[in-house]
Amino acid sequence: GDSVTQMEGPVTLSEEAFLTINCTYTATGYPSLFWYVQYPGEGLQLLLKATKADDKGSNKGFEATYRKETTSFHLEKGSVQVSDSAVYFCALSAGGSYIPTFGRGTSLIVHP
Amino acid sequence: NAGVTQTPKFQVLKTGQSMTLQCAQDMNHNSMYWYRQDPGMGLRLIYYSASEGTTDKGEVPNGYNVSRLNKREFSLRLESAAPSQTSVYFCASMGVGQPQHFGDGTRLSIL
């Protein structure tokens, strides 16, 4: 079946550091890929998405590129802020399926 | 722009009590979902409804029931609450070919 693997956290960074959170997937066909963010006490919100190979999703300074050859969708940000502290979930949605597949989430802690 | 609304936001129950968690969406989405989130476990799907009139079990359905009341509303019922059901519960909805939209969660403690 489909699966998503993301790096375990917590990831702890200083403000203005470069962020990478790794995400790899297995799926049949050509899934759509997503990053969601969950701030403390809130539900998940869509951060960015990509629907086909080589697409780059971007939002709020975050970027991720759909890499079919490496089955990856790594999340990056050039300079993190304290307000980026949250849990980040990588997910996929395979065509024809009603059920998205989520990774376990990666906690990011950014110190001033 | 309410999106997905869950009630209540917090609840404390005693073992054996019953309760219903409510969820409503205003985006005209066909599919709706109930998840639970526990520390270190990520999101686990309890039940989902692909469209109005249908419901199906997810990964962890035992101890729960659901009702898709209409296109907007999808409720989750605990008939006899157990401490193992202490968790944060999220409702989500999804349109065709779209990402999921989540509510803010219900924090449920069972003593």
Short mmCIF file of C-alpha atoms in Angstrom, two decimals:
data_model
loop_
_atom_site.label_atom_id
_atom_site.label_comp_id
_atom_site.label_asym_id
_atom_site.label_seq_id
_atom_site.Cartn_x
_atom_site.Cartn_y
_atom_site.Cartn_z
CA GLY A 1 0.00 0.00 0.00
CA ASP A 2 0.89 3.67 -0.07
CA SER A 3 3.19 5.04 2.59
CA VAL A 4 4.93 8.26 3.61
CA THR A 5 8.14 8.39 5.63
CA GLN A 6 9.38 11.61 7.14
CA MET A 7 12.32 12.35 9.38
CA GLU A 8 11.76 12.04 13.08
CA GLY A 9 11.94 15.08 15.24
CA PRO A 10 12.15 17.22 17.03
CA VAL A 11 14.21 19.38 14.72
CA THR A 12 15.69 22.22 16.76
CA LEU A 13 17.09 25.30 15.00
CA SER A 14 18.10 28.83 15.77
CA GLU A 15 16.21 31.69 14.16
CA GLU A 16 17.39 32.42 10.58
CA ALA A 17 18.80 28.92 10.11
CA PHE A 18 18.12 26.84 6.98
CA LEU A 19 15.45 24.16 7.31
CA THR A 20 15.10 20.82 5.56
CA ILE A 21 12.55 18.20 6.56
CA ASN A 22 12.89 15.03 4.52
CA CYS A 23 9.89 13.17 3.12
CA THR A 24 9.88 10.10 0.90
CA TYR A 25 6.91 8.13 -0.35
CA THR A 26 5.80 4.92 -2.00
CA ALA A 27 2.66 4.89 -4.10
CA THR A 28 1.24 3.37 -7.23
CA GLY A 29 0.66 5.76 -10.07
CA TYR A 30 1.20 9.48 -9.76
CA PRO A 31 -0.04 10.84 -6.44
CA SER A 32 -0.50 14.45 -5.43
CA LEU A 33 1.83 15.48 -2.60
CA PHE A 34 1.17 17.86 0.28
CA TRP A 35 2.78 19.48 3.28
CA TYR A 36 0.50 20.41 6.17
CA VAL A 37 1.43 22.46 9.24
CA GLN A 38 -0.11 22.13 12.71
CA TYR A 39 0.43 24.98 15.16
CA PRO A 40 -0.04 24.26 18.88
CA GLY A 41 -3.68 23.76 19.80
CA GLU A 42 -4.89 23.89 16.21
CA GLY A 43 -5.83 21.55 13.39
CA LEU A 44 -3.74 20.81 10.32
CA GLN A 45 -3.58 23.47 7.61
CA LEU A 46 -2.39 22.97 4.07
CA LEU A 47 1.02 24.60 3.62
CA LEU A 48 1.78 23.69 0.01
CA LYS A 49 1.12 21.07 -2.62
CA ALA A 50 2.39 19.64 -5.89
CA THR A 51 0.37 17.56 -8.28
CA LYS A 52 2.91 16.25 -10.82
CA ALA A 53 6.57 15.45 -11.19
CA ASP A 54 8.98 18.43 -11.05
CA ASP A 55 6.25 20.76 -9.72
CA LYS A 56 7.43 23.07 -6.97
CA GLY A 57 4.95 24.03 -4.28
CA SER A 58 5.64 27.18 -2.28
CA ASN A 59 4.01 29.24 0.44
CA LYS A 60 5.17 31.54 3.27
CA GLY A 61 8.82 31.05 2.28
CA PHE A 62 8.57 27.25 2.35
CA GLU A 63 9.23 25.20 -0.79
CA ALA A 64 9.09 21.55 -1.81
CA THR A 65 9.75 19.92 -5.20
CA TYR A 66 8.02 16.75 -6.38
CA ARG A 67 10.90 14.42 -7.31
CA LYS A 68 9.57 11.32 -9.01
CA GLU A 69 13.00 9.78 -9.61
CA THR A 70 13.80 9.79 -5.89
CA THR A 71 10.16 9.57 -4.70
CA SER A 72 10.77 12.55 -2.44
CA PHE A 73 9.10 15.82 -1.46
CA HIS A 74 11.47 17.50 0.98
CA LEU A 75 10.36 20.69 2.72
CA GLU A 76 12.82 23.61 2.80
CA LYS A 77 12.95 27.17 4.08
CA GLY A 78 15.90 29.47 3.78
CA SER A 79 15.50 31.34 7.08
CA VAL A 80 13.19 30.07 9.80
CA GLN A 81 11.44 32.22 12.38
CA VAL A 82 10.26 31.46 15.91
CA SER A 83 6.71 31.60 14.55
CA ASP A 84 7.49 28.59 12.30
CA SER A 85 7.61 26.35 15.38
CA ALA A 86 4.97 23.70 14.67
CA VAL A 87 4.49 20.10 13.57
CA TYR A 88 4.84 19.45 9.84
CA PHE A 89 3.11 16.55 8.07
CA CYS A 90 3.93 15.19 4.64
CA ALA A 91 1.01 13.49 2.86
CA LEU A 92 0.00 11.98 -0.45
CA SER A 93 -3.28 11.45 -2.21
CA ALA A 94 -3.32 8.78 -4.89
CA GLY A 95 -5.70 9.13 -7.78
CA GLY A 96 -9.01 7.39 -7.19
CA SER A 97 -8.47 6.99 -3.44
CA TYR A 98 -10.63 8.75 -0.86
CA ILE A 99 -8.03 8.28 1.85
CA PRO A 100 -4.88 10.42 1.95
CA THR A 101 -1.76 8.86 3.49
CA PHE A 102 0.08 10.90 6.13
CA GLY A 103 3.55 10.71 7.58
CA ARG A 104 3.90 10.73 11.36
CA GLY A 105 4.80 14.41 11.54
CA THR A 106 8.01 16.25 12.38
CA SER A 107 8.13 18.73 15.22
CA LEU A 108 10.12 21.91 14.52
CA ILE A 109 11.32 24.08 17.39
CA VAL A 110 12.93 27.41 16.52
CA HIS A 111 14.84 29.28 19.25
CA PRO A 112 15.39 33.07 19.19
CA ASN B 1 -15.43 31.31 5.95
CA ALA B 2 -15.98 28.80 8.78
CA GLY B 3 -14.60 25.76 6.93
CA VAL B 4 -14.81 22.74 9.25
CA THR B 5 -16.41 23.31 12.65
CA GLN B 6 -16.09 20.83 15.51
CA THR B 7 -17.98 20.83 18.80
CA PRO B 8 -17.22 20.63 21.64
CA LYS B 9 -13.59 21.85 21.81
CA PHE B 10 -12.95 20.15 25.17
CA GLN B 11 -14.71 17.37 27.05
CA VAL B 12 -14.06 15.29 30.14
CA LEU B 13 -15.94 12.02 30.54
CA LYS B 14 -16.03 9.22 33.04
CA THR B 15 -15.40 5.66 31.93
CA GLY B 16 -18.58 4.14 30.53
CA GLN B 17 -20.24 7.42 29.61
CA SER B 18 -21.33 8.10 26.05
CA MET B 19 -21.02 11.19 23.94
CA THR B 20 -21.22 12.44 20.37
CA LEU B 21 -18.67 14.68 18.69
CA GLN B 22 -20.16 16.94 16.08
CA CYS B 23 -18.60 18.10 12.81
CA ALA B 24 -19.98 20.36 10.08
CA GLN B 25 -18.42 21.73 6.90
CA ASP B 26 -19.63 24.53 4.67
CA MET B 27 -17.50 23.86 1.58
CA ASN B 28 -19.91 21.47 -0.13
CA HIS B 29 -17.33 18.66 0.09
CA ASN B 30 -18.43 15.12 -0.63
CA SER B 31 -15.98 13.32 1.68
CA MET B 32 -15.60 13.64 5.43
CA TYR B 33 -13.28 11.97 7.95
CA TRP B 34 -12.65 11.40 11.64
CA TYR B 35 -9.07 11.02 12.93
CA ARG B 36 -7.52 10.69 16.33
CA GLN B 37 -4.11 12.10 17.18
CA ASP B 38 -2.01 10.68 20.00
CA PRO B 39 1.55 11.64 20.97
CA GLY B 40 4.07 9.88 18.74
CA MET B 41 1.34 8.16 16.70
CA GLY B 42 0.57 10.76 14.07
CA LEU B 43 -2.97 10.79 12.68
CA ARG B 44 -5.00 7.60 12.66
CA LEU B 45 -8.19 7.31 10.63
CA ILE B 46 -11.21 6.15 12.60
CA TYR B 47 -14.01 6.32 10.03
CA TYR B 48 -14.67 8.12 6.80
CA SER B 49 -17.59 8.93 4.53
CA ALA B 50 -16.70 9.08 0.85
CA SER B 51 -20.07 10.63 0.03
CA GLU B 52 -23.42 11.34 1.61
CA GLY B 53 -25.10 8.07 2.56
CA THR B 54 -21.93 5.99 2.88
CA THR B 55 -19.55 5.33 5.77
CA ASP B 56 -16.54 3.03 6.05
CA LYS B 57 -14.11 1.90 8.72
CA GLY B 58 -10.63 3.29 8.88
CA GLU B 59 -7.58 2.04 10.74
CA VAL B 60 -8.95 2.19 14.31
CA PRO B 61 -12.78 1.93 14.30
CA ASN B 62 -13.31 -0.20 17.41
CA GLY B 63 -15.35 1.56 20.10
CA TYR B 64 -16.72 4.21 17.74
CA ASN B 65 -19.73 4.73 15.49
CA VAL B 66 -20.43 7.44 12.95
CA SER B 67 -23.39 9.02 11.23
CA ARG B 68 -23.33 11.03 8.02
CA LEU B 69 -26.41 13.06 8.81
CA ASN B 70 -26.38 14.98 5.53
CA LYS B 71 -23.76 16.38 3.17
CA ARG B 72 -22.62 18.96 5.74
CA GLU B 73 -22.54 16.95 8.97
CA PHE B 74 -20.61 13.89 10.13
CA SER B 75 -20.79 12.87 13.79
CA LEU B 76 -18.65 10.48 15.85
CA ARG B 77 -20.15 8.61 18.79
CA LEU B 78 -18.46 6.89 21.70
CA GLU B 79 -21.02 4.49 23.17
CA SER B 80 -19.07 3.50 26.29
CA ALA B 81 -15.98 5.62 26.74
CA ALA B 82 -12.71 4.01 27.85
CA PRO B 83 -9.49 5.68 29.07
CA SER B 84 -7.74 4.42 25.90
CA GLN B 85 -9.98 6.78 23.93
CA THR B 86 -8.41 9.84 25.57
CA SER B 87 -7.08 11.72 22.57
CA VAL B 88 -7.47 14.72 20.30
CA TYR B 89 -10.09 14.10 17.62
CA PHE B 90 -10.02 15.86 14.26
CA CYS B 91 -12.70 16.04 11.63
CA ALA B 92 -11.73 16.76 8.04
CA SER B 93 -13.49 17.21 4.72
CA MET B 94 -12.27 16.94 1.16
CA GLY B 95 -13.52 17.82 -2.30
CA VAL B 96 -12.68 15.83 -5.41
CA GLY B 97 -8.99 16.23 -6.30
CA GLN B 98 -8.46 18.66 -3.43
CA PRO B 99 -6.46 18.57 -0.18
CA GLN B 100 -8.22 17.93 3.11
CA HIS B 101 -9.51 20.72 5.35
CA PHE B 102 -9.34 20.13 9.10
CA GLY B 103 -11.26 21.40 12.09
CA ASP B 104 -9.49 22.66 15.21
CA GLY B 105 -10.06 19.43 17.11
CA THR B 106 -11.87 18.14 20.19
CA ARG B 107 -9.68 17.41 23.21
CA LEU B 108 -11.27 14.47 25.01
CA SER B 109 -10.19 13.12 28.39
CA ILE B 110 -11.70 9.97 29.85
CA LEU B 111 -11.17 9.34 33.52
#
